């Protein structure tokens, strides 16, 4: 019929470029979110800069913006305030909290050692050996915390040594399959080596961006405050 579809293709490419841009953190690490059921094996990486293995982040999604919840900084959050005011005015069934309410996730640096197909959200599964920024629900965050405590004297082998244990993470359930569950267990079948040499692994740990700077800055900035105020006015 002779339609000019070039604008459609251009728009699609722009959205692909925008998505790919958002899937990389500031220092170029791919962001991997556990979006589908399955198992994957990782070397969780201790971050020497922040002295953390994982961190909680809390953000609102307003339009296309992901904005830190200011309550995480000990400040009154204008977005939370706007949500509460909307529900006071229109009732809880108005959907303000469901649409704009803050969600808390866990993040950690990791090397992918193996994974089931299609376990990650998006169509660009990470490759074996990739260093990534994992993002996951609080259920998985709590599982990893339990693993940290239960590992005792073996924790260094799991998170800070080149040759040692890896961790198998699993998501199951959801929808018609019942409640969604997350598990984190030390992989039982032997030790694994991440890099060819211990020096390379040490360089990897030291080159990681601080976990305190990933996705949500550890300190409140004027830019975050301005974005939160502007977003609140749209609710």
XYZ file of C-alpha atoms in Angstrom:
235
model
C 0.000 0.000 0.000
C 3.068 2.224 -0.058
C 3.150 3.415 3.572
C 6.254 5.315 4.706
C 7.325 3.328 7.769
C 10.661 5.080 8.265
C 9.312 7.186 11.163
C 8.046 4.036 12.879
C 11.466 2.431 12.548
C 13.195 5.583 13.810
C 10.936 5.722 16.875
C 11.539 2.034 17.621
C 15.316 2.527 17.322
C 15.192 5.519 19.668
C 13.338 3.444 22.278
C 15.842 0.582 21.878
C 18.731 3.015 22.347
C 17.036 4.497 25.423
C 16.481 1.043 26.918
C 20.069 -0.027 26.259
C 21.318 3.167 27.854
C 19.270 2.504 31.001
C 20.491 -1.096 31.165
C 24.038 0.096 31.830
C 25.066 1.687 35.088
C 27.238 4.788 35.144
C 30.414 2.738 34.969
C 29.256 0.505 32.151
C 28.083 -2.559 34.087
C 25.030 -4.245 32.657
C 22.056 -4.191 35.012
C 20.454 -7.628 35.306
C 17.048 -8.044 36.936
C 15.672 -11.484 37.793
C 12.500 -11.255 35.745
C 11.573 -14.877 35.090
C 11.607 -18.253 36.837
C 14.813 -20.232 36.759
C 18.259 -20.648 38.305
C 21.541 -18.884 37.781
C 24.948 -19.156 39.388
C 27.088 -16.168 40.324
C 30.215 -15.149 42.134
C 28.939 -12.434 44.447
C 31.615 -9.738 44.712
C 32.622 -7.946 47.887
C 33.023 -4.227 47.169
C 36.163 -2.872 48.915
C 35.167 0.770 48.348
C 31.826 0.609 50.179
C 32.743 -2.494 52.230
C 29.392 -3.966 51.215
C 28.239 -7.106 49.442
C 24.739 -5.822 48.730
C 22.733 -2.652 49.268
C 19.075 -1.638 49.426
C 17.748 1.103 47.161
C 14.248 2.609 47.268
C 12.799 4.431 44.254
C 9.548 5.791 42.866
C 8.650 5.441 39.188
C 6.883 8.548 37.905
C 6.432 8.572 34.161
C 9.760 7.399 32.734
C 11.758 8.654 35.718
C 13.063 6.452 38.527
C 13.509 8.789 41.472
C 14.995 7.912 44.881
C 12.530 8.067 47.755
C 13.731 10.879 49.994
C 12.633 8.984 53.100
C 15.718 6.800 52.547
C 17.784 9.903 53.309
C 15.785 10.689 56.450
C 13.907 13.504 54.685
C 10.223 14.039 54.024
C 9.532 12.715 50.516
C 7.342 15.026 48.386
C 6.280 12.084 46.216
C 5.104 10.044 49.223
C 3.313 13.155 50.491
C 1.560 13.656 47.135
C 0.482 9.997 47.090
C -0.997 10.275 50.591
C -2.805 13.488 49.677
C -4.261 11.855 46.546
C -5.536 8.901 48.560
C -6.991 11.206 51.230
C -8.850 13.106 48.514
C -9.931 10.272 46.211
C -9.735 7.200 48.429
C -7.281 4.335 48.488
C -8.893 2.768 45.430
C -7.626 5.649 43.281
C -4.455 3.650 42.637
C -1.959 6.389 43.517
C 0.132 4.144 45.749
C -0.062 1.210 43.356
C 1.169 3.426 40.512
C 3.676 5.685 42.234
C 4.536 3.997 45.527
C 8.200 3.435 46.287
C 9.692 -0.007 45.665
C 12.748 -1.309 47.491
C 15.246 -3.552 45.703
C 18.599 -5.098 46.478
C 21.672 -4.590 44.304
C 25.064 -6.286 44.235
C 28.021 -6.744 41.925
C 28.510 -10.255 40.574
C 30.200 -12.334 37.908
C 27.830 -14.576 35.944
C 29.027 -18.188 36.153
C 25.994 -19.857 34.518
C 22.254 -19.344 34.052
C 19.063 -20.772 32.609
C 17.819 -19.198 29.401
C 15.412 -16.245 29.728
C 15.824 -15.887 33.489
C 16.714 -12.204 33.160
C 14.370 -9.405 32.099
C 15.108 -8.146 28.595
C 16.351 -9.859 25.473
C 20.069 -9.470 26.086
C 21.011 -12.209 28.551
C 24.472 -11.697 30.070
C 27.276 -13.950 28.947
C 29.219 -16.311 31.173
C 32.046 -14.342 32.758
C 30.311 -10.951 32.556
C 30.599 -8.663 35.564
C 27.139 -7.196 36.164
C 25.056 -5.226 38.612
C 22.355 -7.565 39.891
C 19.011 -6.101 40.940
C 16.469 -8.206 42.815
C 13.442 -8.107 45.150
C 13.789 -7.833 48.907
C 12.952 -11.542 49.265
C 16.231 -12.350 47.511
C 18.030 -9.644 49.497
C 16.938 -11.343 52.723
C 18.018 -14.742 51.391
C 21.496 -13.393 50.623
C 21.698 -11.839 54.103
C 20.887 -15.236 55.607
C 23.594 -16.803 53.458
C 26.141 -14.200 54.648
C 25.405 -15.021 58.297
C 25.226 -18.791 57.827
C 28.521 -18.944 55.898
C 30.558 -18.073 58.984
C 34.297 -18.563 58.419
C 33.688 -19.646 54.799
C 32.289 -16.267 53.706
C 35.622 -15.096 52.280
C 35.681 -18.083 49.933
C 32.230 -17.120 48.650
C 32.659 -13.374 48.067
C 36.334 -12.357 48.169
C 38.559 -15.176 46.827
C 39.240 -15.943 43.186
C 38.920 -19.699 43.631
C 36.105 -20.641 45.936
C 32.415 -21.222 46.268
C 29.755 -19.660 44.069
C 26.107 -18.981 44.834
C 23.061 -20.377 43.068
C 20.110 -17.975 42.996
C 16.625 -19.171 42.073
C 13.211 -17.686 41.401
C 10.086 -19.866 41.248
C 6.310 -19.407 41.299
C 4.186 -16.392 40.537
C 0.786 -16.126 38.857
C -0.915 -19.489 38.417
C 2.176 -21.224 39.844
C 1.472 -19.917 43.324
C 3.429 -17.519 45.553
C 6.707 -16.279 44.115
C 9.744 -17.532 46.036
C 13.444 -16.705 45.940
C 16.328 -18.834 47.175
C 20.071 -18.298 47.584
C 22.319 -21.276 48.305
C 26.022 -22.002 48.145
C 26.618 -24.097 45.019
C 27.422 -27.578 46.277
C 29.430 -29.000 43.371
C 33.007 -27.910 44.024
C 34.986 -24.680 43.895
C 35.179 -22.459 40.831
C 37.746 -20.001 39.546
C 36.565 -16.588 38.325
C 39.788 -15.206 36.787
C 42.941 -16.863 35.476
C 45.037 -15.446 38.312
C 44.403 -14.150 41.829
C 45.936 -10.800 40.844
C 43.336 -10.394 38.077
C 40.552 -11.124 40.532
C 41.946 -8.591 43.018
C 42.106 -6.024 40.213
C 38.465 -6.774 39.417
C 37.364 -6.137 43.009
C 39.368 -2.915 43.211
C 37.981 -1.674 39.894
C 34.335 -2.028 40.915
C 32.409 1.236 41.270
C 31.346 1.858 44.833
C 28.053 0.128 45.535
C 27.073 3.316 47.368
C 27.115 5.168 44.028
C 25.207 2.629 41.950
C 21.715 3.642 40.706
C 20.923 5.716 43.810
C 23.614 7.982 45.325
C 24.274 7.402 48.999
C 23.955 11.128 49.682
C 20.976 13.324 48.795
C 21.756 15.801 46.004
C 19.984 18.973 44.890
C 19.252 17.290 41.546
C 17.406 14.405 43.246
C 15.479 16.853 45.419
C 14.413 18.916 42.395
C 13.317 15.811 40.469
C 11.280 14.570 43.433
C 9.529 17.913 43.829
C 8.765 18.153 40.110
C 7.461 14.564 40.003
C 5.225 15.162 43.032
C 3.449 17.963 41.185
C 2.343 15.522 38.465
C 0.595 13.117 40.869
